[in-house]
Amino acid sequence: MKKISTLQTFGNGIFKEGKLTIGVDLGDRWSSCCVLDEAGEIILEQKVATTPEAMKQAFEKIPRSLIALETGTHSPWISRLLRELGHQVLVAHAQKVQLITKSSRKDDRHDARTLARLARIDPELLGPVRHRSVQAQIHLTVIRARAELVRARTALVNAARGLVKSYGQRLPKCGTQQVSRELAARLNAELRDVLEPLLKEIESLNERIKEYDERMEKIAKESYPQVELLKQVKGVGTQIALTYVLTLEDPHRFPKSREVGCFLGLRPGRRNSGESQPQMHISKEGDRYLRTMLVQGAHYILGPFGADSDLRRWGLKLAARGGKSAKKRAVVAVARKLAVLLHRLWVSGEVYEPLRNSHQAMRAVA
């Protein structure tokens, strides 16, 4: 098929007939587009540069159309741009589109065709997702940037300790945030001279991470008062609460609080067939970073410093059942219940009562 520009096609009047369905397979440099008419016939296939200017030029003169694209690095800003141009946009969950991910004929042109046809038949087949707003995305980037610095700091600290061990020596034990050049004071002069730049870099990372911590506190205080509602739960700090609020953004998108656990991939998968009901691992769908944060919160709740609460008692009882990986399953289960609890507090605005269920049970018995 001859590839012609969008402007030429629009000028020839091809885009004036009925509502169009467009599939866009996003690439880092170029994106493939497939345009279907109301009858499902391909009327145009072309490539567009993955830049704001090129996307705007290609789609601004097209009548309001249904456009489907997959989640990816560029999908947030492109979906917002297309909506601003008046189009109806479907952002397909990449893991849900099996016809693309498991296709034996996978290429950009074929993927664009598949997206267009699925959107035309039934949009629900794409498992559509909703991207967060620009403000939420930039605030969440603060948290993600901090996480990258923490990861880099951990790698450098582990490297420093490993290098010292190879000489039969050890750095004193301390938290990563306390690591500094002073730790090398007892090392021999030659080794201390080698490690000083590395430890200096760790000190710099500690300062940058502290700056991000202050920035997160400021964002939470000025823009997201609901963070304080979530921090009522012991084990949930500003980082977890703010990440939760920014990731979900609109709590009313979930009719029931328990749906949040499924949304974050903390629900066991299911592959039942007939009498067979195998026990599956959690699906791990949804936002990986928030799921990690909730699991960390669950570890604290079940740990030695966790405050007494219904959630802690329930988790410890689950872990006490024994069996293979009992503690691990209990942590995941508590993380799922924590996600549900935080949503409930957010929606209702209630004051958190850690032992509410236990007190009610005691009053019922009395």
mmCIF file of N, CA and C in Angstrom, residues 251-323:
data_model
loop_
_atom_site.group_PDB
_atom_site.id
_atom_site.type_symbol
_atom_site.label_atom_id
_atom_site.label_comp_id
_atom_site.label_asym_id
_atom_site.label_seq_id
_atom_site.Cartn_x
_atom_site.Cartn_y
_atom_site.Cartn_z
ATOM 1 N N PRO A 251 -9.529 8.110 44.080
ATOM 2 C CA PRO A 251 -9.958 6.911 44.808
ATOM 3 C C PRO A 251 -11.327 6.402 44.368
ATOM 4 N N HIS A 252 -12.129 7.266 43.779
ATOM 5 C CA HIS A 252 -13.492 6.884 43.399
ATOM 6 C C HIS A 252 -13.545 6.089 42.100
ATOM 7 N N ARG A 253 -12.393 5.859 41.493
ATOM 8 C CA ARG A 253 -12.357 4.997 40.310
ATOM 9 C C ARG A 253 -12.579 3.540 40.686
ATOM 10 N N PHE A 254 -12.474 3.243 41.993
ATOM 11 C CA PHE A 254 -12.696 1.881 42.491
ATOM 12 C C PHE A 254 -14.006 1.843 43.273
ATOM 13 N N PRO A 255 -15.025 1.148 42.780
ATOM 14 C CA PRO A 255 -16.309 1.072 43.500
ATOM 15 C C PRO A 255 -16.169 0.474 44.895
ATOM 16 N N LYS A 256 -15.254 -0.472 45.055
ATOM 17 C CA LYS A 256 -15.033 -1.127 46.338
ATOM 18 C C LYS A 256 -13.553 -1.061 46.691
ATOM 19 N N SER A 257 -13.268 -0.858 47.975
ATOM 20 C CA SER A 257 -11.879 -0.722 48.415
ATOM 21 C C SER A 257 -11.064 -1.981 48.136
ATOM 22 N N ARG A 258 -11.684 -3.142 48.227
ATOM 23 C CA ARG A 258 -10.925 -4.375 48.043
ATOM 24 C C ARG A 258 -10.429 -4.562 46.611
ATOM 25 N N GLU A 259 -10.967 -3.782 45.660
ATOM 26 C CA GLU A 259 -10.496 -3.868 44.285
ATOM 27 C C GLU A 259 -9.092 -3.295 44.121
ATOM 28 N N VAL A 260 -8.651 -2.481 45.087
ATOM 29 C CA VAL A 260 -7.321 -1.874 44.992
ATOM 30 C C VAL A 260 -6.234 -2.941 45.078
ATOM 31 N N GLY A 261 -6.443 -3.949 45.924
ATOM 32 C CA GLY A 261 -5.472 -5.025 46.048
ATOM 33 C C GLY A 261 -5.267 -5.755 44.729
ATOM 34 N N CYS A 262 -6.358 -5.965 44.000
ATOM 35 C CA CYS A 262 -6.271 -6.600 42.679
ATOM 36 C C CYS A 262 -5.571 -5.677 41.691
ATOM 37 N N PHE A 263 -5.892 -4.386 41.753
ATOM 38 C CA PHE A 263 -5.311 -3.395 40.848
ATOM 39 C C PHE A 263 -3.794 -3.337 40.987
ATOM 40 N N LEU A 264 -3.287 -3.550 42.193
ATOM 41 C CA LEU A 264 -1.850 -3.475 42.444
ATOM 42 C C LEU A 264 -1.142 -4.825 42.318
ATOM 43 N N GLY A 265 -1.866 -5.841 41.865
ATOM 44 C CA GLY A 265 -1.241 -7.139 41.634
ATOM 45 C C GLY A 265 -0.927 -7.920 42.882
ATOM 46 N N LEU A 266 -1.642 -7.644 43.989
ATOM 47 C CA LEU A 266 -1.410 -8.347 45.246
ATOM 48 C C LEU A 266 -2.401 -9.479 45.480
ATOM 49 N N ARG A 267 -3.158 -9.793 44.452
ATOM 50 C CA ARG A 267 -4.124 -10.896 44.541
ATOM 51 C C ARG A 267 -3.533 -12.133 43.851
ATOM 52 N N PRO A 268 -3.715 -13.333 44.424
ATOM 53 C CA PRO A 268 -3.216 -14.546 43.761
ATOM 54 C C PRO A 268 -3.851 -14.722 42.392
ATOM 55 N N GLY A 269 -3.055 -15.176 41.443
ATOM 56 C CA GLY A 269 -3.602 -15.456 40.118
ATOM 57 C C GLY A 269 -4.560 -16.639 40.174
ATOM 58 N N ARG A 270 -5.303 -16.830 39.098
ATOM 59 C CA ARG A 270 -6.290 -17.915 39.094
ATOM 60 C C ARG A 270 -6.247 -18.620 37.741
ATOM 61 N N ARG A 271 -6.174 -19.947 37.787
ATOM 62 C CA ARG A 271 -6.184 -20.758 36.577
ATOM 63 C C ARG A 271 -7.013 -22.023 36.839
ATOM 64 N N ASN A 272 -8.244 -21.816 37.263
ATOM 65 C CA ASN A 272 -9.135 -22.928 37.580
ATOM 66 C C ASN A 272 -9.693 -23.558 36.306
ATOM 67 N N SER A 273 -9.772 -24.864 36.308
ATOM 68 C CA SER A 273 -10.340 -25.585 35.176
ATOM 69 C C SER A 273 -10.944 -26.877 35.693
ATOM 70 N N GLY A 274 -12.271 -26.988 35.606
ATOM 71 C CA GLY A 274 -12.940 -28.176 36.125
ATOM 72 C C GLY A 274 -12.733 -28.307 37.614
ATOM 73 N N GLU A 275 -12.212 -29.463 38.042
ATOM 74 C CA GLU A 275 -11.947 -29.694 39.459
ATOM 75 C C GLU A 275 -10.575 -29.188 39.889
ATOM 76 N N SER A 276 -9.783 -28.768 38.938
ATOM 77 C CA SER A 276 -8.434 -28.308 39.244
ATOM 78 C C SER A 276 -8.453 -26.844 39.679
ATOM 79 N N GLN A 277 -7.936 -26.572 40.877
ATOM 80 C CA GLN A 277 -7.850 -25.213 41.403
ATOM 81 C C GLN A 277 -6.455 -25.007 42.018
ATOM 82 N N PRO A 278 -5.429 -24.909 41.173
ATOM 83 C CA PRO A 278 -4.056 -24.792 41.687
ATOM 84 C C PRO A 278 -3.830 -23.475 42.414
ATOM 85 N N GLN A 279 -2.940 -23.521 43.413
ATOM 86 C CA GLN A 279 -2.589 -22.315 44.146
ATOM 87 C C GLN A 279 -1.558 -21.544 43.339
ATOM 88 N N MET A 280 -1.868 -20.292 43.045
ATOM 89 C CA MET A 280 -1.015 -19.480 42.183
ATOM 90 C C MET A 280 -0.314 -18.383 42.983
ATOM 91 N N HIS A 281 0.757 -17.853 42.408
ATOM 92 C CA HIS A 281 1.419 -16.688 42.976
ATOM 93 C C HIS A 281 0.591 -15.444 42.681
ATOM 94 N N ILE A 282 0.926 -14.336 43.355
ATOM 95 C CA ILE A 282 0.218 -13.094 43.086
ATOM 96 C C ILE A 282 0.478 -12.663 41.646
ATOM 97 N N SER A 283 -0.474 -11.926 41.067
ATOM 98 C CA SER A 283 -0.404 -11.587 39.644
ATOM 99 C C SER A 283 0.713 -10.591 39.326
ATOM 100 N N LYS A 284 1.086 -9.742 40.297
ATOM 101 C CA LYS A 284 2.111 -8.708 40.111
ATOM 102 C C LYS A 284 1.778 -7.756 38.968
ATOM 103 N N GLU A 285 0.491 -7.522 38.762
ATOM 104 C CA GLU A 285 0.072 -6.520 37.797
ATOM 105 C C GLU A 285 0.077 -5.152 38.489
ATOM 106 N N GLY A 286 -0.140 -4.105 37.727
ATOM 107 C CA GLY A 286 -0.210 -2.783 38.330
ATOM 108 C C GLY A 286 1.169 -2.199 38.601
ATOM 109 N N ASP A 287 1.206 -1.176 39.437
ATOM 110 C CA ASP A 287 2.427 -0.424 39.677
ATOM 111 C C ASP A 287 3.390 -1.191 40.585
ATOM 112 N N ARG A 288 4.558 -1.511 40.060
ATOM 113 C CA ARG A 288 5.530 -2.319 40.803
ATOM 114 C C ARG A 288 6.088 -1.574 42.011
ATOM 115 N N TYR A 289 6.367 -0.279 41.844
ATOM 116 C CA TYR A 289 6.997 0.474 42.925
ATOM 117 C C TYR A 289 6.065 0.604 44.124
ATOM 118 N N LEU A 290 4.792 0.922 43.880
ATOM 119 C CA LEU A 290 3.851 1.034 44.988
ATOM 120 C C LEU A 290 3.659 -0.314 45.665
ATOM 121 N N ARG A 291 3.635 -1.382 44.876
ATOM 122 C CA ARG A 291 3.512 -2.715 45.472
ATOM 123 C C ARG A 291 4.700 -3.001 46.382
ATOM 124 N N THR A 292 5.890 -2.612 45.952
ATOM 125 C CA THR A 292 7.081 -2.782 46.785
ATOM 126 C C THR A 292 6.980 -1.979 48.072
ATOM 127 N N MET A 293 6.480 -0.752 47.976
ATOM 128 C CA MET A 293 6.324 0.099 49.153
ATOM 129 C C MET A 293 5.344 -0.519 50.156
ATOM 130 N N LEU A 294 4.259 -1.060 49.659
ATOM 131 C CA LEU A 294 3.259 -1.665 50.541
ATOM 132 C C LEU A 294 3.816 -2.916 51.224
ATOM 133 N N VAL A 295 4.625 -3.674 50.496
ATOM 134 C CA VAL A 295 5.258 -4.851 51.094
ATOM 135 C C VAL A 295 6.234 -4.424 52.189
ATOM 136 N N GLN A 296 6.960 -3.330 51.971
ATOM 137 C CA GLN A 296 7.850 -2.816 53.013
ATOM 138 C C GLN A 296 7.061 -2.379 54.241
ATOM 139 N N GLY A 297 5.917 -1.731 54.002
ATOM 140 C CA GLY A 297 5.054 -1.358 55.116
ATOM 141 C C GLY A 297 4.549 -2.567 55.872
ATOM 142 N N ALA A 298 4.224 -3.632 55.146
ATOM 143 C CA ALA A 298 3.757 -4.865 55.786
ATOM 144 C C ALA A 298 4.857 -5.503 56.632
ATOM 145 N N HIS A 299 6.094 -5.456 56.147
ATOM 146 C CA HIS A 299 7.222 -5.981 56.929
ATOM 147 C C HIS A 299 7.351 -5.230 58.255
ATOM 148 N N TYR A 300 7.178 -3.917 58.218
ATOM 149 C CA TYR A 300 7.276 -3.134 59.446
ATOM 150 C C TYR A 300 6.137 -3.478 60.396
ATOM 151 N N ILE A 301 4.924 -3.589 59.866
ATOM 152 C CA ILE A 301 3.755 -3.893 60.701
ATOM 153 C C ILE A 301 3.919 -5.238 61.405
ATOM 154 N N LEU A 302 4.482 -6.219 60.713
ATOM 155 C CA LEU A 302 4.662 -7.552 61.299
ATOM 156 C C LEU A 302 5.981 -7.689 62.058
ATOM 157 N N GLY A 303 6.845 -6.692 61.953
ATOM 158 C CA GLY A 303 8.151 -6.768 62.579
ATOM 159 C C GLY A 303 8.133 -6.435 64.061
ATOM 160 N N PRO A 304 9.295 -6.432 64.692
ATOM 161 C CA PRO A 304 9.385 -6.229 66.146
ATOM 162 C C PRO A 304 8.964 -4.839 66.605
ATOM 163 N N PHE A 305 8.984 -3.860 65.713
ATOM 164 C CA PHE A 305 8.615 -2.496 66.095
ATOM 165 C C PHE A 305 7.200 -2.115 65.674
ATOM 166 N N GLY A 306 6.473 -3.063 65.092
ATOM 167 C CA GLY A 306 5.111 -2.788 64.654
ATOM 168 C C GLY A 306 4.170 -2.590 65.829
ATOM 169 N N ALA A 307 3.291 -1.589 65.705
ATOM 170 C CA ALA A 307 2.320 -1.317 66.777
ATOM 171 C C ALA A 307 1.198 -2.347 66.752
ATOM 172 N N ASP A 308 0.622 -2.600 67.928
ATOM 173 C CA ASP A 308 -0.484 -3.556 68.027
ATOM 174 C C ASP A 308 -1.689 -3.030 67.259
ATOM 175 N N SER A 309 -2.250 -3.889 66.416
ATOM 176 C CA SER A 309 -3.408 -3.505 65.606
ATOM 177 C C SER A 309 -4.103 -4.764 65.114
ATOM 178 N N ASP A 310 -5.319 -4.587 64.616
ATOM 179 C CA ASP A 310 -6.035 -5.729 64.034
ATOM 180 C C ASP A 310 -5.260 -6.318 62.869
ATOM 181 N N LEU A 311 -4.662 -5.442 62.073
ATOM 182 C CA LEU A 311 -3.915 -5.898 60.899
ATOM 183 C C LEU A 311 -2.694 -6.711 61.316
ATOM 184 N N ARG A 312 -1.987 -6.263 62.338
ATOM 185 C CA ARG A 312 -0.810 -6.995 62.818
ATOM 186 C C ARG A 312 -1.214 -8.342 63.418
ATOM 187 N N ARG A 313 -2.262 -8.348 64.230
ATOM 188 C CA ARG A 313 -2.712 -9.603 64.842
ATOM 189 C C ARG A 313 -3.124 -10.612 63.771
ATOM 190 N N TRP A 314 -3.848 -10.119 62.770
ATOM 191 C CA TRP A 314 -4.306 -11.007 61.691
ATOM 192 C C TRP A 314 -3.115 -11.581 60.928
ATOM 193 N N GLY A 315 -2.123 -10.722 60.620
ATOM 194 C CA GLY A 315 -0.952 -11.171 59.885
ATOM 195 C C GLY A 315 -0.117 -12.166 60.667
ATOM 196 N N LEU A 316 0.080 -11.908 61.962
ATOM 197 C CA LEU A 316 0.862 -12.827 62.793
ATOM 198 C C LEU A 316 0.151 -14.176 62.939
ATOM 199 N N LYS A 317 -1.149 -14.148 63.038
ATOM 200 C CA LYS A 317 -1.912 -15.399 63.125
ATOM 201 C C LYS A 317 -1.765 -16.203 61.836
ATOM 202 N N LEU A 318 -1.763 -15.494 60.716
ATOM 203 C CA LEU A 318 -1.597 -16.164 59.420
ATOM 204 C C LEU A 318 -0.202 -16.760 59.297
ATOM 205 N N ALA A 319 0.799 -16.031 59.770
ATOM 206 C CA ALA A 319 2.183 -16.523 59.686
ATOM 207 C C ALA A 319 2.406 -17.703 60.620
ATOM 208 N N ALA A 320 1.660 -17.745 61.737
ATOM 209 C CA ALA A 320 1.844 -18.807 62.732
ATOM 210 C C ALA A 320 1.280 -20.142 62.279
ATOM 211 N N ARG A 321 0.549 -20.163 61.197
ATOM 212 C CA ARG A 321 -0.014 -21.425 60.723
ATOM 213 C C ARG A 321 1.067 -22.382 60.255
ATOM 214 N N GLY A 322 2.251 -21.847 60.002
ATOM 215 C CA GLY A 322 3.353 -22.697 59.570
ATOM 216 C C GLY A 322 3.245 -23.058 58.107
ATOM 217 N N GLY A 323 4.013 -24.017 57.731
ATOM 218 C CA GLY A 323 4.015 -24.425 56.337
ATOM 219 C C GLY A 323 5.082 -23.683 55.557
#
